[in-house]
XYZ file of C-alpha atoms in Angstrom:
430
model
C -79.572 57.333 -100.006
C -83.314 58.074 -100.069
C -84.827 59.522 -96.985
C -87.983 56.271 -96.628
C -91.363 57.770 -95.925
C -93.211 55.901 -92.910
C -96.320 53.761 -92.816
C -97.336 54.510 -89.751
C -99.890 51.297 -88.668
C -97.917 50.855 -84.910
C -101.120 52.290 -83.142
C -103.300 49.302 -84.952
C -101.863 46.583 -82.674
C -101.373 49.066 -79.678
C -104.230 47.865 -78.102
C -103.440 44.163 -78.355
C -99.686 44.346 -76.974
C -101.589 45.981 -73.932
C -103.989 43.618 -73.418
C -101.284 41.112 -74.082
C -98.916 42.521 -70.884
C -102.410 42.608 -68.878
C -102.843 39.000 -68.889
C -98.796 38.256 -68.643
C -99.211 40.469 -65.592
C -101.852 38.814 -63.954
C -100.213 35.373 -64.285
C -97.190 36.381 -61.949
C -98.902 33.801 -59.294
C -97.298 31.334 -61.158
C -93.648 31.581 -60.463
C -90.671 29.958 -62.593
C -90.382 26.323 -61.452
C -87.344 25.596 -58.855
C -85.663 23.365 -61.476
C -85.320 26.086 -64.012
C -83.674 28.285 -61.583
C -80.946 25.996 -60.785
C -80.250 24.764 -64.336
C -81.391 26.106 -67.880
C -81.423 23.418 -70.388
C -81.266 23.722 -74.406
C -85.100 22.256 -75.425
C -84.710 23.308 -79.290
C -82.294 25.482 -81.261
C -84.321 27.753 -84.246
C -81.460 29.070 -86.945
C -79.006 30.689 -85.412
C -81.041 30.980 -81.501
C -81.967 28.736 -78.767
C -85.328 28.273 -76.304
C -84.473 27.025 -73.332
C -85.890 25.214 -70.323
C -86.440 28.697 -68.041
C -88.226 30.555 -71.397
C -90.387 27.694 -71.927
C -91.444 27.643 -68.102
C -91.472 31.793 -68.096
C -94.402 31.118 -71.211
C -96.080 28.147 -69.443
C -96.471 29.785 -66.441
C -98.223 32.932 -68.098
C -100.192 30.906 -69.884
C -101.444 28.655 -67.320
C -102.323 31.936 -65.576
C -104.443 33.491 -68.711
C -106.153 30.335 -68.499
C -106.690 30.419 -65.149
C -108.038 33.586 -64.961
C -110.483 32.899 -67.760
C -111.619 29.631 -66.135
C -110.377 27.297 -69.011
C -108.545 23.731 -68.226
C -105.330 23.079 -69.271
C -105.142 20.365 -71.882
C -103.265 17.728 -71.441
C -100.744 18.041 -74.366
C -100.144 21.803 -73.639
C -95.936 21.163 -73.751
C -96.308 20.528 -76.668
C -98.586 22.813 -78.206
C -96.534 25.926 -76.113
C -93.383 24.626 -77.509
C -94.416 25.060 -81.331
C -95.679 28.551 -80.219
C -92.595 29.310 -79.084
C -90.509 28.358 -81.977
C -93.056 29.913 -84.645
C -92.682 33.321 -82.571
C -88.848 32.421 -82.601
C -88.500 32.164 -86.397
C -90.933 35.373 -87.161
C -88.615 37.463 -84.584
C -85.219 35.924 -86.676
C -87.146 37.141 -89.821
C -88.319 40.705 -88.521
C -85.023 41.065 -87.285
C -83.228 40.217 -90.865
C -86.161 42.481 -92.358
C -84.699 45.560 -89.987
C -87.765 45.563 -87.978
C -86.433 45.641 -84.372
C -88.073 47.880 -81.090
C -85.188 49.846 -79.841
C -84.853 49.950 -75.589
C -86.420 53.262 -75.539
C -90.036 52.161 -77.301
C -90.111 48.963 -75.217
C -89.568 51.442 -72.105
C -92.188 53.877 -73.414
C -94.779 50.485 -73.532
C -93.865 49.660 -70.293
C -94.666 52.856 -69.133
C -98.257 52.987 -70.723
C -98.876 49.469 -69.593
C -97.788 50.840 -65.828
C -99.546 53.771 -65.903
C -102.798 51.621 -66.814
C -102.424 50.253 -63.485
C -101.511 53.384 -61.592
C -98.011 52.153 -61.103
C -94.591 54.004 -61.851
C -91.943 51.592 -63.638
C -90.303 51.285 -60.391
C -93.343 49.518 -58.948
C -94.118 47.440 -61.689
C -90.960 46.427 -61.309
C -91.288 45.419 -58.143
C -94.576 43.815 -58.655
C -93.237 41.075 -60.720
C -89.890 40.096 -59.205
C -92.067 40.009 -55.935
C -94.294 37.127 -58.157
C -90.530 35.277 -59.040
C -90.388 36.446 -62.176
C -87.311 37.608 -63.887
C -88.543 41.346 -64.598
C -85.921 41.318 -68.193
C -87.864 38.014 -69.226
C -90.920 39.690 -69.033
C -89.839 42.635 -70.536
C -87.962 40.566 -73.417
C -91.268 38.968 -74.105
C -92.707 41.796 -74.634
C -90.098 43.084 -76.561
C -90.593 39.628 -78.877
C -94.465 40.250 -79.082
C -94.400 44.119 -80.073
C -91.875 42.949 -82.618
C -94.349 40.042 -83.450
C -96.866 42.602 -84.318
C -95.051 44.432 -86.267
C -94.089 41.791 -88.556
C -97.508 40.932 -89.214
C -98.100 44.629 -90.231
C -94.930 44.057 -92.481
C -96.516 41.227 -94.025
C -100.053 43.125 -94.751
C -98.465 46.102 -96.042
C -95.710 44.905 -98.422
C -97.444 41.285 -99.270
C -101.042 41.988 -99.511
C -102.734 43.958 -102.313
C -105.674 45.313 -102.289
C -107.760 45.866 -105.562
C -109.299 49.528 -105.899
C -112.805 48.184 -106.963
C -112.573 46.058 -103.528
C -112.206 49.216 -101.067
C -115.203 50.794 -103.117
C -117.076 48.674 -102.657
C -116.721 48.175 -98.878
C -117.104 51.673 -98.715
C -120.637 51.563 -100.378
C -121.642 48.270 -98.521
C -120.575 50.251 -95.683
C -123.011 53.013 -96.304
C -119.968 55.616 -96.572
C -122.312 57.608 -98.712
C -124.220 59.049 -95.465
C -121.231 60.859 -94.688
C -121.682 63.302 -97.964
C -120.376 66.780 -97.232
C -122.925 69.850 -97.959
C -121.341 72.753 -98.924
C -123.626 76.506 -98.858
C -121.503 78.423 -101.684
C -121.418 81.449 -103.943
C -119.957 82.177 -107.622
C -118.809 84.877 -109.360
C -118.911 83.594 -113.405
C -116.947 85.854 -116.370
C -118.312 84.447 -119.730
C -116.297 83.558 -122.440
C -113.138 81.718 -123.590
C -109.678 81.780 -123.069
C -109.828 85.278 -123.837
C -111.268 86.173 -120.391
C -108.662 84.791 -118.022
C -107.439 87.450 -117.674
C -110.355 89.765 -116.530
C -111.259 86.869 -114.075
C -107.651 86.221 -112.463
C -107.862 90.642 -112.193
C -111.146 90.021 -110.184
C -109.653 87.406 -108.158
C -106.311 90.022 -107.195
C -108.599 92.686 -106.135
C -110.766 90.244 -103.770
C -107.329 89.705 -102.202
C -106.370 93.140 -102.617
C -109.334 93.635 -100.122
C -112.827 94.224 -102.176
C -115.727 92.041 -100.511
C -117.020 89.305 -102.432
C -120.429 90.287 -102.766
C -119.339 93.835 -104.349
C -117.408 91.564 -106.922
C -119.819 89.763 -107.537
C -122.154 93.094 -108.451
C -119.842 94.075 -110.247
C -118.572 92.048 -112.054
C -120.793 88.609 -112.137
C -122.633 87.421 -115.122
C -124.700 85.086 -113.816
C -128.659 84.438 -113.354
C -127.642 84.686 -109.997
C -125.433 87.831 -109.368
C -128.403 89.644 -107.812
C -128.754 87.515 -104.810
C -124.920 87.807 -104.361
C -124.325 85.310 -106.254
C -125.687 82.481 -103.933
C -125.931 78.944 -105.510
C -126.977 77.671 -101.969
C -126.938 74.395 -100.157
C -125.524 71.553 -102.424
C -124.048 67.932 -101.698
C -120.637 67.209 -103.095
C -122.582 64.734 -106.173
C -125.042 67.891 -107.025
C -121.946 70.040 -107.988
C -119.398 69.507 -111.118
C -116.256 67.725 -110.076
C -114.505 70.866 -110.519
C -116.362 72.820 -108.146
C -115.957 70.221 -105.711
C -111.884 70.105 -105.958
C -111.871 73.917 -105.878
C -113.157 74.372 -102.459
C -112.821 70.886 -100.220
C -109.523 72.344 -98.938
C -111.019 75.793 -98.531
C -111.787 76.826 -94.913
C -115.293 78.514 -94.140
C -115.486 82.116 -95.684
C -112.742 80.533 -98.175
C -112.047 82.215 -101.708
C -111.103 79.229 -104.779
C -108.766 80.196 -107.136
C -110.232 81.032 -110.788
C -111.704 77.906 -112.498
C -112.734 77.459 -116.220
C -115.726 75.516 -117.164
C -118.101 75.768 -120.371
C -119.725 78.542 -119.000
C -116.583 80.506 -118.707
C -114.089 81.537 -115.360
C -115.932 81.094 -112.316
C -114.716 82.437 -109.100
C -116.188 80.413 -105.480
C -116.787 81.134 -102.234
C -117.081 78.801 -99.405
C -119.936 80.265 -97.062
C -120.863 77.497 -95.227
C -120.499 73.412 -94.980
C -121.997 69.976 -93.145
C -119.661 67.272 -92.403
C -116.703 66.542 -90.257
C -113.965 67.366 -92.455
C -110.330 65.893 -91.390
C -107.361 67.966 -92.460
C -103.449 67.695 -91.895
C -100.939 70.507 -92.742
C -98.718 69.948 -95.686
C -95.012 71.313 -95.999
C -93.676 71.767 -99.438
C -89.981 70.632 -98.472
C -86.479 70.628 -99.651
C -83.030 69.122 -98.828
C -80.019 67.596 -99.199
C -78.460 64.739 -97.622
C -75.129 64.294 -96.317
C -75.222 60.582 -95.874
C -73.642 59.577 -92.677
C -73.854 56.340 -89.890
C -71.191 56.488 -87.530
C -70.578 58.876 -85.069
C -67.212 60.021 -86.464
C -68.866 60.187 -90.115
C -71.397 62.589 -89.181
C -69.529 65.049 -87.099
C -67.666 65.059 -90.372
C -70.569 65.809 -92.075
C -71.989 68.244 -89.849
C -68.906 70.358 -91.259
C -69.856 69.728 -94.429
C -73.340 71.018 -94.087
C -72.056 73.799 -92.316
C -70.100 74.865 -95.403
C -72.712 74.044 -97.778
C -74.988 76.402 -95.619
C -73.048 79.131 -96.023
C -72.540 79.062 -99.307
C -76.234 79.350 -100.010
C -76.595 81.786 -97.358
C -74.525 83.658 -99.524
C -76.176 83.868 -102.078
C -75.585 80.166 -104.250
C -79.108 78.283 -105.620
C -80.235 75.531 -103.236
C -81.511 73.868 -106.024
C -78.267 73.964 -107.658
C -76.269 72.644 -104.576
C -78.306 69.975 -103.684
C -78.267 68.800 -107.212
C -74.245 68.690 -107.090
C -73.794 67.466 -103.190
C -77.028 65.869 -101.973
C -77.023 62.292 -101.543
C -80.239 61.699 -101.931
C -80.134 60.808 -105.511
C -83.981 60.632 -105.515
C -84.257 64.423 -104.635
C -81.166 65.492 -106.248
C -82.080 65.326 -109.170
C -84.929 67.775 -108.926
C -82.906 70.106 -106.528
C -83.782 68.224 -103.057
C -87.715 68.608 -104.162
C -89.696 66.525 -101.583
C -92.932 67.798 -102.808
C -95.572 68.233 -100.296
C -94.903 66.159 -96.986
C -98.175 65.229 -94.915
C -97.457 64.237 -90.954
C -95.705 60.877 -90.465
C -94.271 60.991 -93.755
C -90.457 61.448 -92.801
C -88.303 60.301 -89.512
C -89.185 62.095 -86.062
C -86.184 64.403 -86.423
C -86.753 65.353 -89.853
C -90.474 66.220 -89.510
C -89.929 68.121 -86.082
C -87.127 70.585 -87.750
C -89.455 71.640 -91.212
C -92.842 71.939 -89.008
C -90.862 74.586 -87.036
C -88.860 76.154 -89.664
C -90.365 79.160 -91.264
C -91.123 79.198 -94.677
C -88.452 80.250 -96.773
C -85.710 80.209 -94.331
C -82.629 77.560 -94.339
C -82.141 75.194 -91.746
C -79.275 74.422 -89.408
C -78.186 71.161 -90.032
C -80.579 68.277 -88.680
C -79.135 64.744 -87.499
C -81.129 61.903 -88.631
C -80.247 57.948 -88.896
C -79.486 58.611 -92.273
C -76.787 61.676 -91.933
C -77.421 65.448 -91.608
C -79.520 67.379 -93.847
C -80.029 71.026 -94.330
C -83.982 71.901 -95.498
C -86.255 75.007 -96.312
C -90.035 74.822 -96.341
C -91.114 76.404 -99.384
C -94.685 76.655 -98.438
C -97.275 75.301 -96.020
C -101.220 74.567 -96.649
C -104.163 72.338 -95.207
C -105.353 69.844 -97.166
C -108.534 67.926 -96.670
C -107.797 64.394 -96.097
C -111.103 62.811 -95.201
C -111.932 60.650 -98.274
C -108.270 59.334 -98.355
C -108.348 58.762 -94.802
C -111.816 56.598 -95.491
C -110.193 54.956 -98.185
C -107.316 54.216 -96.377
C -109.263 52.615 -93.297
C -111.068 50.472 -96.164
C -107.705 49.591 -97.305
C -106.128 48.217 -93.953
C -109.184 46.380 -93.033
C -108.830 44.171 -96.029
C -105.381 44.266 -96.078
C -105.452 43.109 -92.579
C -108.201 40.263 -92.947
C -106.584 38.833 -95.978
C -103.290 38.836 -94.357
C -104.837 36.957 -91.871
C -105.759 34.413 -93.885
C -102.415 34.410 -95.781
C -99.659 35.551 -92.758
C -100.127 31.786 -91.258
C -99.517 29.521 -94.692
C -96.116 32.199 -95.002
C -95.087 31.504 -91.292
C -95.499 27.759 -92.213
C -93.714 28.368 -95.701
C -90.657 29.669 -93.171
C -90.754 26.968 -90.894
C -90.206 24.947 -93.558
C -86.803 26.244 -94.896
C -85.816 26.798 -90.890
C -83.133 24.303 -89.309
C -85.135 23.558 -86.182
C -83.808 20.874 -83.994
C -85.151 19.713 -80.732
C -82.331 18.803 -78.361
C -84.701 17.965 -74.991
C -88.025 17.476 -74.236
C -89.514 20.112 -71.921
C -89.801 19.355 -68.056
């Protein structure tokens, strides 16, 4: 069993479930009609589910309200028009639901919570405030349950239906004028002519700048370039005036920053980052690795809690890691690289997961961490920043055209489903 990375695109809709419970909320004038109270007819089965009379006059009633509020008249087929609505969210909740996308009790509570808070109200009271309007507080909350699953769905549909062409996310970037954004970096070489010959003397310069020699005395020492005199200063120069290479050797680099020794024509050139314009946006990376004892029920992983605790010891004692995850993990993804994760940005891996490497100190073994997928014992090999701005740019690019084509498409796929769906309709709505 593979541990599956996230996309994490929740917080795109976030804003529109909200807004969604605001105008549910202030409908509640509009209580459930008397008749639905006392009887709750079958209006249409959908697959394997039902809407019924008191769901249908729950949605009317919200709806009438949101147009209320906005000062729009109700049109005169609007049973009909709400009942199609209704079974078109129906179907795309049955097909979330057989896709695995579901919101567990605690997210829905956690909404609920913002959405209260918004309003200056505790759960409690929101409570209150809508069973004091005569509506059934769990068919609100249901409904929102339905539309945050709704969203989701959609996000599904953009991310594993849609593609987006490289050339297209250019060039919204460059009709977007992303270009104004350019970073300026203020740096300073140290250059060692010659071939591969001189890697050597160059990585040496490099291990006494760590050993604690400042970079200007390296670079009077040891610098061959036009510029060594004034320390070596290049100066002020936008990410398109410098080679490619220079560029990838210090955009991770933080301010007073030292690169690693680089080769060009010229020879082994050693950078400093003095200074730099731009917002830069950076995560922290953990190079990770584990093993998987793959587990569901609760008996099954107290079982293999024991297991883990055995493996543990064993490496504690001096086994490989490598070499035991390769024999017991499985995750036969990682295994077969020794439970190699490779570097692991924020959001990558399930809450549990993530929280145990980004407090586990590098090079020391993990208790055993519960996750849906079993219990897993990790070590963080090593930890670094990595700049993340570009793909962050091209990755808002990305889900904007992802999401407005998927617009276009998600409606002719709902349709497409709707098709193939047994939908009868049993009564007409009252």
């Amino acid at each position: 069993m593979n541990i599956q990375r996230k996309f994490s695109s929740e917080s795109v809709a976030a804003f529109g479930i909200l807004l969604l419970l605001a105008l549910l909320y202030s409908s509640f004038s509009l209580p459930v009609s008397a008749q639905s109270a006392m009887t709750d007819r079958v209006l249409v089965i959908v697959n394997e589910d039902v809407i019924t009379q008191s769901e249908f006059d729950y949605r009317k009633s919200s709806v009438i309200g949101e147009m209320t509020a906005a000062g729009q008249p109700v049109p005169q087929n609007l049973n009909e028009e709400l009942l199609e609505s209704m079974i078109s969210d129906r179907l795309q909740v049955q097909e979330a639901n057989r896709r695995g996308i579901e919101i567990s009790d605690e997210e829905l509570e956690q909404t609920l919570a913002r959405f209260a808070s918004q309003r200056n109200l505790s759960l409690p009271q929101l409570r209150a405030s809508v069973e004091a309007s005569g509506q059934p507080y769990n068919m609100f909350a249901e409904s929102v349950r339905d539309s945050l699953t709704i969203s989701r769905f959609s996000e599904y549909y953009a991310r594993t239906r849609v593609v987006v062409p490289d050339y297209e996310i250019t060039s919204l970037l460059e009709a977007q004028g992303f270009e104004a954004e350019e970073f300026e970096y203020e740096i300073s070489q140290i250059l060692i002519k010659g071939g591969d010959d001189k890697r050597d003397v160059a990585e040496q310069v490099k291990d006494e700048i760590n050993r604690g020699m400042s970079f200007q005395q390296a670079v009077l020492i040891y610098s061959e370039a036009l510029d060594a005199q004034q320390g070596g200063l290049i100066g002020w120069r936008k990410e398109s005036q410098l080679p490619e290479m220079f560029v990838n050797a210090i955009k991770d680099l933080d301010v007073g920053g030292i690169s690693q020794v680089i080769q060009s024509p010229n020879g082994f050139h050693i950078l400093k980052l003095n200074n730099m314009k731009g917002e830069r946006t950076e995560i922290l990376q953990n190079k990770v690795r584990h093993l998987l004892i793959a587990a569901e029920s609760r008996v099954a992983k107290s079982q293999a809690k024991k297991r883990a605790f055995e493996l543990r010891q064993r490496i504690l004692d001096g086994e490989d890691f490598d070499s035991i995850a390769r024999i017991f993990s499985d995750d036969s993804v990682s295994a077969a690289s020794g439970g190699d994760l490779g570097w692991v940005s924020p959001g990558d891996m399930v809450p549990p997961f993530e929280q145990a490497f980004t407090q586990l100190p590098i090079g020391q073994l993990s208790q055993p961490v519960e996750t849906r997928y079993g219990i897993h014992l990790l070590i963080v090999e090593d930890r670094r920043k990595k700049n993340v701005s570009e793909e962050m740019k091209r990755a808002r690019a990305d889900n904007f055209l992802r999401r407005k084509r998927a617009d276009r498409e998600f409606g002719q796929w709902i349709s497409e489903l709707l098709e193939g769906a047994y939908v009868q309709h049993v009564a007409k709505p009252v």
